[in-house]
Amino acid sequence: MAGDGPSDPRRDGVYKVIRLVALMDVVIGLAVLILGGAVLGTTDYRYLGLGMAIAGGGVFVFFTRLAAQAARR
């Protein structure tokens, strides 16, 4: 693929860090969603965990597609 050179945005540190933080957001959000009631003693945080997981997943997908699109150019 032509985008696999040194200027490949998928290998750029900024894209990697953003995607890593978004992935951690998904994992933490799912943990709060699943374990929030047992650990915190209330189920009020389920929606917070769900929102975190959805937002993190959206950011992850967006930056993955953005990097792939930039690599195709």
mmCIF file of N, CA and C in Angstrom:
data_model
loop_
_atom_site.group_PDB
_atom_site.id
_atom_site.type_symbol
_atom_site.label_atom_id
_atom_site.label_comp_id
_atom_site.label_asym_id
_atom_site.label_seq_id
_atom_site.Cartn_x
_atom_site.Cartn_y
_atom_site.Cartn_z
ATOM 1 N N MET A 1 0.844 -1.164 0.000
ATOM 2 C CA MET A 1 0.000 0.000 0.000
ATOM 3 C C MET A 1 0.889 1.226 0.000
ATOM 4 N N ALA A 2 0.477 2.260 -0.711
ATOM 5 C CA ALA A 2 1.298 3.454 -0.841
ATOM 6 C C ALA A 2 1.394 4.224 0.466
ATOM 7 N N GLY A 3 0.425 4.066 1.353
ATOM 8 C CA GLY A 3 0.413 4.823 2.598
ATOM 9 C C GLY A 3 1.212 4.195 3.713
ATOM 10 N N ASP A 4 1.979 3.163 3.455
ATOM 11 C CA ASP A 4 2.725 2.501 4.519
ATOM 12 C C ASP A 4 4.109 3.093 4.735
ATOM 13 N N GLY A 5 4.395 4.227 4.137
ATOM 14 C CA GLY A 5 5.708 4.858 4.272
ATOM 15 C C GLY A 5 5.864 5.530 5.627
ATOM 16 N N PRO A 6 6.959 6.267 5.793
ATOM 17 C CA PRO A 6 7.218 6.923 7.077
ATOM 18 C C PRO A 6 6.212 8.016 7.411
ATOM 19 N N SER A 7 5.518 8.556 6.396
ATOM 20 C CA SER A 7 4.531 9.597 6.666
ATOM 21 C C SER A 7 3.124 9.032 6.836
ATOM 22 N N ASP A 8 3.022 7.748 7.032
ATOM 23 C CA ASP A 8 1.727 7.092 7.215
ATOM 24 C C ASP A 8 1.064 7.614 8.485
ATOM 25 N N PRO A 9 -0.116 8.243 8.390
ATOM 26 C CA PRO A 9 -0.758 8.808 9.585
ATOM 27 C C PRO A 9 -1.198 7.757 10.597
ATOM 28 N N ARG A 10 -1.373 6.508 10.146
ATOM 29 C CA ARG A 10 -1.758 5.467 11.105
ATOM 30 C C ARG A 10 -0.624 5.157 12.063
ATOM 31 N N ARG A 11 0.599 5.501 11.672
ATOM 32 C CA ARG A 11 1.762 5.265 12.530
ATOM 33 C C ARG A 11 2.170 6.520 13.287
ATOM 34 N N ASP A 12 1.504 7.630 13.025
ATOM 35 C CA ASP A 12 1.814 8.887 13.686
ATOM 36 C C ASP A 12 1.438 8.791 15.163
ATOM 37 N N GLY A 13 2.268 9.355 16.009
ATOM 38 C CA GLY A 13 2.065 9.259 17.452
ATOM 39 C C GLY A 13 0.764 9.872 17.930
ATOM 40 N N VAL A 14 0.341 10.962 17.300
ATOM 41 C CA VAL A 14 -0.892 11.633 17.722
ATOM 42 C C VAL A 14 -2.091 10.727 17.504
ATOM 43 N N TYR A 15 -2.174 10.110 16.340
ATOM 44 C CA TYR A 15 -3.284 9.199 16.057
ATOM 45 C C TYR A 15 -3.260 8.008 17.023
ATOM 46 N N LYS A 16 -2.087 7.493 17.283
ATOM 47 C CA LYS A 16 -1.978 6.346 18.199
ATOM 48 C C LYS A 16 -2.455 6.702 19.598
ATOM 49 N N VAL A 17 -2.027 7.869 20.099
ATOM 50 C CA VAL A 17 -2.405 8.273 21.458
ATOM 51 C C VAL A 17 -3.905 8.530 21.549
ATOM 52 N N ILE A 18 -4.451 9.224 20.563
ATOM 53 C CA ILE A 18 -5.892 9.502 20.581
ATOM 54 C C ILE A 18 -6.688 8.206 20.541
ATOM 55 N N ARG A 19 -6.285 7.281 19.677
ATOM 56 C CA ARG A 19 -6.994 6.003 19.582
ATOM 57 C C ARG A 19 -6.838 5.189 20.862
ATOM 58 N N LEU A 20 -5.661 5.245 21.491
ATOM 59 C CA LEU A 20 -5.440 4.523 22.740
ATOM 60 C C LEU A 20 -6.313 5.084 23.859
ATOM 61 N N VAL A 21 -6.372 6.398 23.973
ATOM 62 C CA VAL A 21 -7.216 7.025 25.001
ATOM 63 C C VAL A 21 -8.691 6.701 24.748
ATOM 64 N N ALA A 22 -9.117 6.733 23.491
ATOM 65 C CA ALA A 22 -10.506 6.394 23.174
ATOM 66 C C ALA A 22 -10.806 4.935 23.510
ATOM 67 N N LEU A 23 -9.864 4.052 23.231
ATOM 68 C CA LEU A 23 -10.056 2.642 23.562
ATOM 69 C C LEU A 23 -10.119 2.432 25.079
ATOM 70 N N MET A 24 -9.276 3.144 25.815
ATOM 71 C CA MET A 24 -9.341 3.063 27.285
ATOM 72 C C MET A 24 -10.672 3.606 27.787
ATOM 73 N N ASP A 25 -11.199 4.634 27.142
ATOM 74 C CA ASP A 25 -12.498 5.186 27.510
ATOM 75 C C ASP A 25 -13.599 4.146 27.323
ATOM 76 N N VAL A 26 -13.527 3.391 26.244
ATOM 77 C CA VAL A 26 -14.504 2.328 26.003
ATOM 78 C C VAL A 26 -14.411 1.265 27.094
ATOM 79 N N VAL A 27 -13.201 0.846 27.415
ATOM 80 C CA VAL A 27 -13.010 -0.206 28.419
ATOM 81 C C VAL A 27 -13.489 0.268 29.795
ATOM 82 N N ILE A 28 -13.129 1.480 30.178
ATOM 83 C CA ILE A 28 -13.553 2.006 31.480
ATOM 84 C C ILE A 28 -15.067 2.192 31.508
ATOM 85 N N GLY A 29 -15.624 2.676 30.404
ATOM 86 C CA GLY A 29 -17.077 2.846 30.335
ATOM 87 C C GLY A 29 -17.821 1.530 30.471
ATOM 88 N N LEU A 30 -17.319 0.502 29.803
ATOM 89 C CA LEU A 30 -17.954 -0.814 29.932
ATOM 90 C C LEU A 30 -17.794 -1.383 31.332
ATOM 91 N N ALA A 31 -16.648 -1.121 31.953
ATOM 92 C CA ALA A 31 -16.439 -1.585 33.327
ATOM 93 C C ALA A 31 -17.411 -0.898 34.284
ATOM 94 N N VAL A 32 -17.610 0.394 34.105
ATOM 95 C CA VAL A 32 -18.571 1.113 34.953
ATOM 96 C C VAL A 32 -19.979 0.606 34.683
ATOM 97 N N LEU A 33 -20.290 0.358 33.423
ATOM 98 C CA LEU A 33 -21.618 -0.148 33.074
ATOM 99 C C LEU A 33 -21.885 -1.506 33.710
ATOM 100 N N ILE A 34 -20.904 -2.396 33.640
ATOM 101 C CA ILE A 34 -21.103 -3.765 34.121
ATOM 102 C C ILE A 34 -20.904 -3.877 35.624
ATOM 103 N N LEU A 35 -19.851 -3.273 36.143
ATOM 104 C CA LEU A 35 -19.490 -3.451 37.550
ATOM 105 C C LEU A 35 -19.926 -2.306 38.459
ATOM 106 N N GLY A 36 -20.473 -1.249 37.890
ATOM 107 C CA GLY A 36 -20.815 -0.068 38.681
ATOM 108 C C GLY A 36 -21.765 -0.355 39.835
ATOM 109 N N GLY A 37 -22.770 -1.153 39.588
ATOM 110 C CA GLY A 37 -23.746 -1.450 40.638
ATOM 111 C C GLY A 37 -23.150 -2.233 41.788
ATOM 112 N N ALA A 38 -22.310 -3.208 41.490
ATOM 113 C CA ALA A 38 -21.724 -4.044 42.535
ATOM 114 C C ALA A 38 -20.644 -3.305 43.313
ATOM 115 N N VAL A 39 -19.843 -2.522 42.623
ATOM 116 C CA VAL A 39 -18.716 -1.848 43.278
ATOM 117 C C VAL A 39 -19.160 -0.575 43.991
ATOM 118 N N LEU A 40 -20.008 0.218 43.343
ATOM 119 C CA LEU A 40 -20.401 1.506 43.902
ATOM 120 C C LEU A 40 -21.676 1.438 44.740
ATOM 121 N N GLY A 41 -22.378 0.343 44.669
ATOM 122 C CA GLY A 41 -23.573 0.170 45.485
ATOM 123 C C GLY A 41 -24.817 0.807 44.901
ATOM 124 N N THR A 42 -24.731 1.387 43.734
ATOM 125 C CA THR A 42 -25.890 1.991 43.091
ATOM 126 C C THR A 42 -25.792 1.770 41.585
ATOM 127 N N THR A 43 -26.929 1.716 40.945
ATOM 128 C CA THR A 43 -26.932 1.509 39.494
ATOM 129 C C THR A 43 -27.058 2.836 38.741
ATOM 130 N N ASP A 44 -26.946 3.947 39.452
ATOM 131 C CA ASP A 44 -27.084 5.255 38.820
ATOM 132 C C ASP A 44 -25.981 5.549 37.816
ATOM 133 N N TYR A 45 -24.873 4.857 37.899
ATOM 134 C CA TYR A 45 -23.740 5.134 37.027
ATOM 135 C C TYR A 45 -23.759 4.312 35.743
ATOM 136 N N ARG A 46 -24.772 3.513 35.548
ATOM 137 C CA ARG A 46 -24.850 2.697 34.325
ATOM 138 C C ARG A 46 -24.908 3.569 33.078
ATOM 139 N N TYR A 47 -25.702 4.628 33.131
ATOM 140 C CA TYR A 47 -25.815 5.506 31.970
ATOM 141 C C TYR A 47 -24.521 6.267 31.719
ATOM 142 N N LEU A 48 -23.804 6.593 32.761
ATOM 143 C CA LEU A 48 -22.496 7.218 32.598
ATOM 144 C C LEU A 48 -21.542 6.269 31.880
ATOM 145 N N GLY A 49 -21.497 5.024 32.305
ATOM 146 C CA GLY A 49 -20.644 4.035 31.658
ATOM 147 C C GLY A 49 -21.033 3.797 30.219
ATOM 148 N N LEU A 50 -22.324 3.720 29.953
ATOM 149 C CA LEU A 50 -22.799 3.534 28.587
ATOM 150 C C LEU A 50 -22.407 4.723 27.716
ATOM 151 N N GLY A 51 -22.579 5.920 28.239
ATOM 152 C CA GLY A 51 -22.205 7.120 27.493
ATOM 153 C C GLY A 51 -20.716 7.182 27.215
ATOM 154 N N MET A 52 -19.911 6.817 28.210
ATOM 155 C CA MET A 52 -18.461 6.810 28.013
ATOM 156 C C MET A 52 -18.065 5.807 26.942
ATOM 157 N N ALA A 53 -18.660 4.637 26.975
ATOM 158 C CA ALA A 53 -18.333 3.602 25.995
ATOM 159 C C ALA A 53 -18.740 4.024 24.585
ATOM 160 N N ILE A 54 -19.898 4.621 24.445
ATOM 161 C CA ILE A 54 -20.360 5.062 23.129
ATOM 162 C C ILE A 54 -19.495 6.208 22.609
ATOM 163 N N ALA A 55 -19.199 7.176 23.460
ATOM 164 C CA ALA A 55 -18.376 8.314 23.039
ATOM 165 C C ALA A 55 -16.965 7.858 22.669
ATOM 166 N N GLY A 56 -16.375 7.012 23.483
ATOM 167 C CA GLY A 56 -15.039 6.508 23.186
ATOM 168 C C GLY A 56 -15.016 5.695 21.910
ATOM 169 N N GLY A 57 -16.035 4.887 21.701
ATOM 170 C CA GLY A 57 -16.123 4.108 20.466
ATOM 171 C C GLY A 57 -16.271 5.002 19.245
ATOM 172 N N GLY A 58 -17.051 6.052 19.370
ATOM 173 C CA GLY A 58 -17.210 6.991 18.262
ATOM 174 C C GLY A 58 -15.915 7.702 17.916
ATOM 175 N N VAL A 59 -15.196 8.144 18.941
ATOM 176 C CA VAL A 59 -13.910 8.811 18.707
ATOM 177 C C VAL A 59 -12.907 7.841 18.096
ATOM 178 N N PHE A 60 -12.886 6.604 18.581
ATOM 179 C CA PHE A 60 -11.976 5.593 18.045
ATOM 180 C C PHE A 60 -12.253 5.334 16.566
ATOM 181 N N VAL A 61 -13.508 5.151 16.215
ATOM 182 C CA VAL A 61 -13.877 4.890 14.821
ATOM 183 C C VAL A 61 -13.556 6.101 13.952
ATOM 184 N N PHE A 62 -13.857 7.299 14.450
ATOM 185 C CA PHE A 62 -13.596 8.506 13.678
ATOM 186 C C PHE A 62 -12.117 8.658 13.347
ATOM 187 N N PHE A 63 -11.250 8.514 14.345
ATOM 188 C CA PHE A 63 -9.827 8.708 14.092
ATOM 189 C C PHE A 63 -9.214 7.543 13.313
ATOM 190 N N THR A 64 -9.773 6.364 13.429
ATOM 191 C CA THR A 64 -9.306 5.250 12.605
ATOM 192 C C THR A 64 -9.630 5.513 11.144
ATOM 193 N N ARG A 65 -10.835 5.966 10.872
ATOM 194 C CA ARG A 65 -11.224 6.282 9.489
ATOM 195 C C ARG A 65 -10.461 7.483 8.952
ATOM 196 N N LEU A 66 -10.231 8.477 9.796
ATOM 197 C CA LEU A 66 -9.486 9.657 9.379
ATOM 198 C C LEU A 66 -8.062 9.284 8.982
ATOM 199 N N ALA A 67 -7.426 8.439 9.751
ATOM 200 C CA ALA A 67 -6.070 7.996 9.432
ATOM 201 C C ALA A 67 -6.056 7.149 8.162
ATOM 202 N N ALA A 68 -7.055 6.291 7.987
ATOM 203 C CA ALA A 68 -7.114 5.469 6.778
ATOM 204 C C ALA A 68 -7.345 6.322 5.552
ATOM 205 N N GLN A 69 -8.186 7.330 5.691
ATOM 206 C CA GLN A 69 -8.449 8.229 4.566
ATOM 207 C C GLN A 69 -7.193 9.033 4.212
ATOM 208 N N ALA A 70 -6.488 9.516 5.200
ATOM 209 C CA ALA A 70 -5.250 10.261 4.944
ATOM 210 C C ALA A 70 -4.176 9.367 4.338
ATOM 211 N N ALA A 71 -4.159 8.097 4.690
ATOM 212 C CA ALA A 71 -3.170 7.170 4.142
ATOM 213 C C ALA A 71 -3.443 6.874 2.671
ATOM 214 N N ARG A 72 -4.701 6.926 2.261
ATOM 215 C CA ARG A 72 -5.040 6.660 0.869
ATOM 216 C C ARG A 72 -4.617 7.793 -0.056
ATOM 217 N N ARG A 73 -4.454 8.988 0.490
ATOM 218 C CA ARG A 73 -4.074 10.136 -0.349
ATOM 219 C C ARG A 73 -2.644 10.097 -0.739
#
